[in-house]
């Protein structure tokens, strides 16, 4: 009985602390517009370039008329019947079966996003704070038309706004073929490679050289250790296994 009462007390204390932290975060949001105005006043930028994970702060800057762009470090998540979400390991194609797999992958991505939205709403009710509440509060304080500008993508961290052009840090040729044209406001910058970056020691002599070399980099969305990533890598290897030029 003592242990049970102690557990209940600890649970209540943790909930109380979490709620207090949520209130502190929401109070801190109130100071963001003035902090943004101070930055603009001190630096007077002609253009603000947003990291894709920080675009949610744009509402705090929009009133001053400064132009802004957002960088995209990943394939675009604009819906298309030929292109699966980049969080999926589905291999696209033009056949009916391939289109069906892409459609199912898109539905699964949307269901996961719906789950995130529901959990975010629950978190807001329980703790008084969530990422979506922060965004809506900041938009309200600055008069930003969030519902008109928000281009909802079914991945929680992939935030996109209609009024902010998107600069894709890759060549358009690397995009998968699409059935629908891309929306306006998307610009491909071409290859963006830091040629002078420090590289780990690597011996190219360790590779059995043939006519072509295939480099397959999954990136940070898939770290290469889950079953989907391993299955994808095996498919890439199998695709070239019988060709002596690779």
PDB file of N, CA, C and O in Angstrom, residues 168-221:
ATOM      1  N   UNK A 168      15.403  23.336 -53.419  1.00  0.00           N
ATOM      2  CA  UNK A 168      15.784  21.932 -53.255  1.00  0.00           C
ATOM      3  C   UNK A 168      17.283  21.788 -53.520  1.00  0.00           C
ATOM      4  O   UNK A 168      17.783  22.182 -54.573  1.00  0.00           O
ATOM      5  N   UNK A 169      17.992  21.224 -52.553  1.00  0.00           N
ATOM      6  CA  UNK A 169      19.447  21.136 -52.634  1.00  0.00           C
ATOM      7  C   UNK A 169      19.895  19.894 -53.404  1.00  0.00           C
ATOM      8  O   UNK A 169      20.692  19.081 -52.915  1.00  0.00           O
ATOM      9  N   UNK A 170      19.383  19.751 -54.588  1.00  0.00           N
ATOM     10  CA  UNK A 170      19.796  18.650 -55.460  1.00  0.00           C
ATOM     11  C   UNK A 170      19.412  19.011 -56.894  1.00  0.00           C
ATOM     12  O   UNK A 170      18.781  20.038 -57.134  1.00  0.00           O
ATOM     13  N   UNK A 171      19.784  18.146 -57.812  1.00  0.00           N
ATOM     14  CA  UNK A 171      19.429  18.362 -59.210  1.00  0.00           C
ATOM     15  C   UNK A 171      18.047  17.788 -59.490  1.00  0.00           C
ATOM     16  O   UNK A 171      17.656  16.761 -58.927  1.00  0.00           O
ATOM     17  N   UNK A 172      17.304  18.456 -60.362  1.00  0.00           N
ATOM     18  CA  UNK A 172      15.960  17.986 -60.707  1.00  0.00           C
ATOM     19  C   UNK A 172      16.002  16.586 -61.321  1.00  0.00           C
ATOM     20  O   UNK A 172      15.056  15.800 -61.190  1.00  0.00           O
ATOM     21  N   UNK A 173      17.101  16.248 -61.968  1.00  0.00           N
ATOM     22  CA  UNK A 173      17.230  14.928 -62.595  1.00  0.00           C
ATOM     23  C   UNK A 173      17.219  13.799 -61.572  1.00  0.00           C
ATOM     24  O   UNK A 173      16.979  12.639 -61.926  1.00  0.00           O
ATOM     25  N   UNK A 174      17.494  14.117 -60.302  1.00  0.00           N
ATOM     26  CA  UNK A 174      17.479  13.089 -59.269  1.00  0.00           C
ATOM     27  C   UNK A 174      16.068  12.790 -58.765  1.00  0.00           C
ATOM     28  O   UNK A 174      15.868  11.839 -58.006  1.00  0.00           O
ATOM     29  N   UNK A 175      15.101  13.607 -59.144  1.00  0.00           N
ATOM     30  CA  UNK A 175      13.725  13.362 -58.720  1.00  0.00           C
ATOM     31  C   UNK A 175      13.126  12.191 -59.493  1.00  0.00           C
ATOM     32  O   UNK A 175      13.452  11.961 -60.663  1.00  0.00           O
ATOM     33  N   UNK A 176      12.232  11.463 -58.849  1.00  0.00           N
ATOM     34  CA  UNK A 176      11.508  10.402 -59.531  1.00  0.00           C
ATOM     35  C   UNK A 176      10.525  11.006 -60.533  1.00  0.00           C
ATOM     36  O   UNK A 176      10.002  12.103 -60.300  1.00  0.00           O
ATOM     37  N   UNK A 177      10.270  10.337 -61.646  1.00  0.00           N
ATOM     38  CA  UNK A 177       9.294  10.854 -62.623  1.00  0.00           C
ATOM     39  C   UNK A 177       7.920  11.017 -61.982  1.00  0.00           C
ATOM     40  O   UNK A 177       7.466  10.152 -61.225  1.00  0.00           O
ATOM     41  N   UNK A 178       7.262  12.113 -62.288  1.00  0.00           N
ATOM     42  CA  UNK A 178       5.963  12.423 -61.700  1.00  0.00           C
ATOM     43  C   UNK A 178       4.864  12.413 -62.747  1.00  0.00           C
ATOM     44  O   UNK A 178       5.106  12.706 -63.923  1.00  0.00           O
ATOM     45  N   UNK A 179       3.656  12.096 -62.293  1.00  0.00           N
ATOM     46  CA  UNK A 179       2.487  12.150 -63.169  1.00  0.00           C
ATOM     47  C   UNK A 179       1.889  13.551 -63.194  1.00  0.00           C
ATOM     48  O   UNK A 179       1.242  13.939 -64.156  1.00  0.00           O
ATOM     49  N   UNK A 180       2.110  14.311 -62.136  1.00  0.00           N
ATOM     50  CA  UNK A 180       1.556  15.657 -62.029  1.00  0.00           C
ATOM     51  C   UNK A 180       2.685  16.685 -61.969  1.00  0.00           C
ATOM     52  O   UNK A 180       3.747  16.401 -61.394  1.00  0.00           O
ATOM     53  N   UNK A 181       2.486  17.872 -62.526  1.00  0.00           N
ATOM     54  CA  UNK A 181       3.525  18.908 -62.433  1.00  0.00           C
ATOM     55  C   UNK A 181       3.669  19.393 -61.000  1.00  0.00           C
ATOM     56  O   UNK A 181       2.711  19.391 -60.219  1.00  0.00           O
ATOM     57  N   UNK A 182       4.877  19.797 -60.672  1.00  0.00           N
ATOM     58  CA  UNK A 182       5.114  20.346 -59.341  1.00  0.00           C
ATOM     59  C   UNK A 182       4.470  21.717 -59.211  1.00  0.00           C
ATOM     60  O   UNK A 182       4.288  22.443 -60.199  1.00  0.00           O
ATOM     61  N   UNK A 183       4.122  22.068 -57.985  1.00  0.00           N
ATOM     62  CA  UNK A 183       3.537  23.382 -57.737  1.00  0.00           C
ATOM     63  C   UNK A 183       4.574  24.475 -57.996  1.00  0.00           C
ATOM     64  O   UNK A 183       5.781  24.219 -58.036  1.00  0.00           O
ATOM     65  N   UNK A 184       4.088  25.683 -58.154  1.00  0.00           N
ATOM     66  CA  UNK A 184       4.999  26.812 -58.317  1.00  0.00           C
ATOM     67  C   UNK A 184       5.706  27.096 -56.990  1.00  0.00           C
ATOM     68  O   UNK A 184       5.232  26.703 -55.922  1.00  0.00           O
ATOM     69  N   UNK A 185       6.828  27.747 -57.069  1.00  0.00           N
ATOM     70  CA  UNK A 185       7.563  28.077 -55.852  1.00  0.00           C
ATOM     71  C   UNK A 185       8.627  27.069 -55.487  1.00  0.00           C
ATOM     72  O   UNK A 185       9.282  27.207 -54.455  1.00  0.00           O
ATOM     73  N   UNK A 186       8.822  26.041 -56.320  1.00  0.00           N
ATOM     74  CA  UNK A 186       9.861  25.039 -56.085  1.00  0.00           C
ATOM     75  C   UNK A 186      10.999  25.276 -57.067  1.00  0.00           C
ATOM     76  O   UNK A 186      10.780  25.387 -58.276  1.00  0.00           O
ATOM     77  N   UNK A 187      12.212  25.347 -56.567  1.00  0.00           N
ATOM     78  CA  UNK A 187      13.376  25.611 -57.419  1.00  0.00           C
ATOM     79  C   UNK A 187      14.498  24.638 -57.040  1.00  0.00           C
ATOM     80  O   UNK A 187      14.849  24.518 -55.870  1.00  0.00           O
ATOM     81  N   UNK A 188      15.053  23.984 -58.051  1.00  0.00           N
ATOM     82  CA  UNK A 188      16.167  23.060 -57.840  1.00  0.00           C
ATOM     83  C   UNK A 188      17.484  23.806 -58.040  1.00  0.00           C
ATOM     84  O   UNK A 188      17.698  24.429 -59.071  1.00  0.00           O
ATOM     85  N   UNK A 189      18.364  23.707 -57.050  1.00  0.00           N
ATOM     86  CA  UNK A 189      19.629  24.430 -57.112  1.00  0.00           C
ATOM     87  C   UNK A 189      20.719  23.643 -57.816  1.00  0.00           C
ATOM     88  O   UNK A 189      21.799  24.185 -58.088  1.00  0.00           O
ATOM     89  N   UNK A 190      20.476  22.385 -58.109  1.00  0.00           N
ATOM     90  CA  UNK A 190      21.507  21.560 -58.720  1.00  0.00           C
ATOM     91  C   UNK A 190      22.362  20.889 -57.655  1.00  0.00           C
ATOM     92  O   UNK A 190      22.074  20.971 -56.461  1.00  0.00           O
ATOM     93  N   UNK A 191      23.427  20.217 -58.069  1.00  0.00           N
ATOM     94  CA  UNK A 191      24.281  19.518 -57.094  1.00  0.00           C
ATOM     95  C   UNK A 191      24.833  20.474 -56.044  1.00  0.00           C
ATOM     96  O   UNK A 191      25.358  21.535 -56.374  1.00  0.00           O
ATOM     97  N   UNK A 192      24.691  20.110 -54.802  1.00  0.00           N
ATOM     98  CA  UNK A 192      25.198  20.920 -53.683  1.00  0.00           C
ATOM     99  C   UNK A 192      26.144  20.045 -52.859  1.00  0.00           C
ATOM    100  O   UNK A 192      25.734  19.395 -51.893  1.00  0.00           O
ATOM    101  N   UNK A 193      27.395  20.020 -53.291  1.00  0.00           N
ATOM    102  CA  UNK A 193      28.397  19.162 -52.661  1.00  0.00           C
ATOM    103  C   UNK A 193      29.528  20.028 -52.143  1.00  0.00           C
ATOM    104  O   UNK A 193      30.057  20.879 -52.867  1.00  0.00           O
ATOM    105  N   UNK A 194      29.887  19.834 -50.881  1.00  0.00           N
ATOM    106  CA  UNK A 194      31.019  20.553 -50.297  1.00  0.00           C
ATOM    107  C   UNK A 194      32.302  19.832 -50.690  1.00  0.00           C
ATOM    108  O   UNK A 194      32.683  18.822 -50.089  1.00  0.00           O
ATOM    109  N   UNK A 195      32.974  20.326 -51.720  1.00  0.00           N
ATOM    110  CA  UNK A 195      34.151  19.640 -52.247  1.00  0.00           C
ATOM    111  C   UNK A 195      35.335  19.694 -51.288  1.00  0.00           C
ATOM    112  O   UNK A 195      36.224  18.832 -51.348  1.00  0.00           O
ATOM    113  N   UNK A 196      35.375  20.695 -50.416  1.00  0.00           N
ATOM    114  CA  UNK A 196      36.519  20.846 -49.521  1.00  0.00           C
ATOM    115  C   UNK A 196      36.267  20.272 -48.132  1.00  0.00           C
ATOM    116  O   UNK A 196      37.053  20.495 -47.218  1.00  0.00           O
ATOM    117  N   UNK A 197      35.190  19.506 -47.964  1.00  0.00           N
ATOM    118  CA  UNK A 197      34.889  18.980 -46.632  1.00  0.00           C
ATOM    119  C   UNK A 197      35.908  17.910 -46.240  1.00  0.00           C
ATOM    120  O   UNK A 197      36.437  17.197 -47.093  1.00  0.00           O
ATOM    121  N   UNK A 198      36.203  17.782 -44.948  1.00  0.00           N
ATOM    122  CA  UNK A 198      37.135  16.731 -44.504  1.00  0.00           C
ATOM    123  C   UNK A 198      36.495  15.354 -44.652  1.00  0.00           C
ATOM    124  O   UNK A 198      35.339  15.149 -44.298  1.00  0.00           O
ATOM    125  N   UNK A 199      37.235  14.434 -45.180  1.00  0.00           N
ATOM    126  CA  UNK A 199      36.735  13.088 -45.409  1.00  0.00           C
ATOM    127  C   UNK A 199      37.507  12.093 -44.542  1.00  0.00           C
ATOM    128  O   UNK A 199      38.695  12.267 -44.263  1.00  0.00           O
ATOM    129  N   UNK A 200      36.805  11.044 -44.136  1.00  0.00           N
ATOM    130  CA  UNK A 200      37.469   9.972 -43.407  1.00  0.00           C
ATOM    131  C   UNK A 200      38.416   9.230 -44.342  1.00  0.00           C
ATOM    132  O   UNK A 200      38.211   9.185 -45.561  1.00  0.00           O
ATOM    133  N   UNK A 201      39.457   8.672 -43.765  1.00  0.00           N
ATOM    134  CA  UNK A 201      40.426   7.942 -44.576  1.00  0.00           C
ATOM    135  C   UNK A 201      39.755   6.773 -45.290  1.00  0.00           C
ATOM    136  O   UNK A 201      38.970   6.028 -44.697  1.00  0.00           O
ATOM    137  N   UNK A 202      40.040   6.638 -46.593  1.00  0.00           N
ATOM    138  CA  UNK A 202      39.415   5.587 -47.396  1.00  0.00           C
ATOM    139  C   UNK A 202      40.361   5.186 -48.514  1.00  0.00           C
ATOM    140  O   UNK A 202      40.936   6.033 -49.192  1.00  0.00           O
ATOM    141  N   UNK A 203      40.529   3.907 -48.678  1.00  0.00           N
ATOM    142  CA  UNK A 203      41.408   3.387 -49.730  1.00  0.00           C
ATOM    143  C   UNK A 203      40.563   2.924 -50.901  1.00  0.00           C
ATOM    144  O   UNK A 203      39.843   1.921 -50.807  1.00  0.00           O
ATOM    145  N   UNK A 204      40.642   3.654 -52.015  1.00  0.00           N
ATOM    146  CA  UNK A 204      39.904   3.265 -53.207  1.00  0.00           C
ATOM    147  C   UNK A 204      40.442   1.974 -53.815  1.00  0.00           C
ATOM    148  O   UNK A 204      39.774   1.319 -54.622  1.00  0.00           O
ATOM    149  N   UNK A 205      41.647   1.607 -53.441  1.00  0.00           N
ATOM    150  CA  UNK A 205      42.211   0.359 -53.944  1.00  0.00           C
ATOM    151  C   UNK A 205      41.493  -0.865 -53.367  1.00  0.00           C
ATOM    152  O   UNK A 205      41.665  -1.984 -53.863  1.00  0.00           O
ATOM    153  N   UNK A 206      40.703  -0.653 -52.318  1.00  0.00           N
ATOM    154  CA  UNK A 206      39.983  -1.777 -51.709  1.00  0.00           C
ATOM    155  C   UNK A 206      38.773  -2.203 -52.531  1.00  0.00           C
ATOM    156  O   UNK A 206      38.146  -3.220 -52.233  1.00  0.00           O
ATOM    157  N   UNK A 207      38.424  -1.417 -53.569  1.00  0.00           N
ATOM    158  CA  UNK A 207      37.270  -1.726 -54.414  1.00  0.00           C
ATOM    159  C   UNK A 207      37.740  -2.468 -55.658  1.00  0.00           C
ATOM    160  O   UNK A 207      38.762  -2.115 -56.258  1.00  0.00           O
ATOM    161  N   UNK A 208      37.001  -3.494 -56.033  1.00  0.00           N
ATOM    162  CA  UNK A 208      37.258  -4.182 -57.292  1.00  0.00           C
ATOM    163  C   UNK A 208      36.686  -3.320 -58.421  1.00  0.00           C
ATOM    164  O   UNK A 208      35.479  -3.288 -58.639  1.00  0.00           O
ATOM    165  N   UNK A 209      37.550  -2.620 -59.136  1.00  0.00           N
ATOM    166  CA  UNK A 209      37.094  -1.653 -60.128  1.00  0.00           C
ATOM    167  C   UNK A 209      36.533  -2.339 -61.365  1.00  0.00           C
ATOM    168  O   UNK A 209      37.121  -3.273 -61.914  1.00  0.00           O
ATOM    169  N   UNK A 210      35.378  -1.834 -61.780  1.00  0.00           N
ATOM    170  CA  UNK A 210      34.777  -2.245 -63.042  1.00  0.00           C
ATOM    171  C   UNK A 210      34.432  -0.963 -63.824  1.00  0.00           C
ATOM    172  O   UNK A 210      34.915   0.115 -63.495  1.00  0.00           O
ATOM    173  N   UNK A 211      33.599  -1.091 -64.829  1.00  0.00           N
ATOM    174  CA  UNK A 211      33.329   0.069 -65.669  1.00  0.00           C
ATOM    175  C   UNK A 211      32.542   1.141 -64.925  1.00  0.00           C
ATOM    176  O   UNK A 211      32.787   2.335 -65.094  1.00  0.00           O
ATOM    177  N   UNK A 212      31.579   0.724 -64.089  1.00  0.00           N
ATOM    178  CA  UNK A 212      30.736   1.674 -63.369  1.00  0.00           C
ATOM    179  C   UNK A 212      30.775   1.384 -61.870  1.00  0.00           C
ATOM    180  O   UNK A 212      30.929   0.232 -61.451  1.00  0.00           O
ATOM    181  N   UNK A 213      30.619   2.439 -61.090  1.00  0.00           N
ATOM    182  CA  UNK A 213      30.528   2.329 -59.633  1.00  0.00           C
ATOM    183  C   UNK A 213      29.202   2.931 -59.193  1.00  0.00           C
ATOM    184  O   UNK A 213      28.881   4.069 -59.551  1.00  0.00           O
ATOM    185  N   UNK A 214      28.408   2.194 -58.447  1.00  0.00           N
ATOM    186  CA  UNK A 214      27.112   2.668 -57.951  1.00  0.00           C
ATOM    187  C   UNK A 214      27.247   3.016 -56.478  1.00  0.00           C
ATOM    188  O   UNK A 214      27.635   2.169 -55.671  1.00  0.00           O
ATOM    189  N   UNK A 215      26.941   4.249 -56.137  1.00  0.00           N
ATOM    190  CA  UNK A 215      26.926   4.689 -54.744  1.00  0.00           C
ATOM    191  C   UNK A 215      25.479   4.825 -54.305  1.00  0.00           C
ATOM    192  O   UNK A 215      24.708   5.573 -54.910  1.00  0.00           O
ATOM    193  N   UNK A 216      25.092   4.130 -53.262  1.00  0.00           N
ATOM    194  CA  UNK A 216      23.725   4.176 -52.758  1.00  0.00           C
ATOM    195  C   UNK A 216      23.736   4.754 -51.355  1.00  0.00           C
ATOM    196  O   UNK A 216      24.216   4.120 -50.410  1.00  0.00           O
ATOM    197  N   UNK A 217      23.233   5.957 -51.202  1.00  0.00           N
ATOM    198  CA  UNK A 217      23.206   6.637 -49.912  1.00  0.00           C
ATOM    199  C   UNK A 217      21.761   6.878 -49.501  1.00  0.00           C
ATOM    200  O   UNK A 217      21.013   7.567 -50.201  1.00  0.00           O
ATOM    201  N   UNK A 218      21.359   6.306 -48.390  1.00  0.00           N
ATOM    202  CA  UNK A 218      19.972   6.433 -47.939  1.00  0.00           C
ATOM    203  C   UNK A 218      19.749   7.758 -47.223  1.00  0.00           C
ATOM    204  O   UNK A 218      18.665   8.313 -47.232  1.00  0.00           O
ATOM    205  N   UNK A 219      20.789   8.309 -46.605  1.00  0.00           N
ATOM    206  CA  UNK A 219      20.629   9.578 -45.909  1.00  0.00           C
ATOM    207  C   UNK A 219      20.230   9.386 -44.461  1.00  0.00           C
ATOM    208  O   UNK A 219      20.389   8.311 -43.881  1.00  0.00           O
ATOM    209  N   UNK A 220      19.687  10.444 -43.872  1.00  0.00           N
ATOM    210  CA  UNK A 220      19.380  10.413 -42.438  1.00  0.00           C
ATOM    211  C   UNK A 220      17.950  10.015 -42.134  1.00  0.00           C
ATOM    212  O   UNK A 220      17.612   9.769 -40.982  1.00  0.00           O
ATOM    213  N   UNK A 221      17.063   9.984 -43.146  1.00  0.00           N
ATOM    214  CA  UNK A 221      15.685   9.566 -42.891  1.00  0.00           C
ATOM    215  C   UNK A 221      15.646   8.083 -42.562  1.00  0.00           C
ATOM    216  O   UNK A 221      14.985   7.639 -41.627  1.00  0.00           O
TER     217      UNK A 221
END
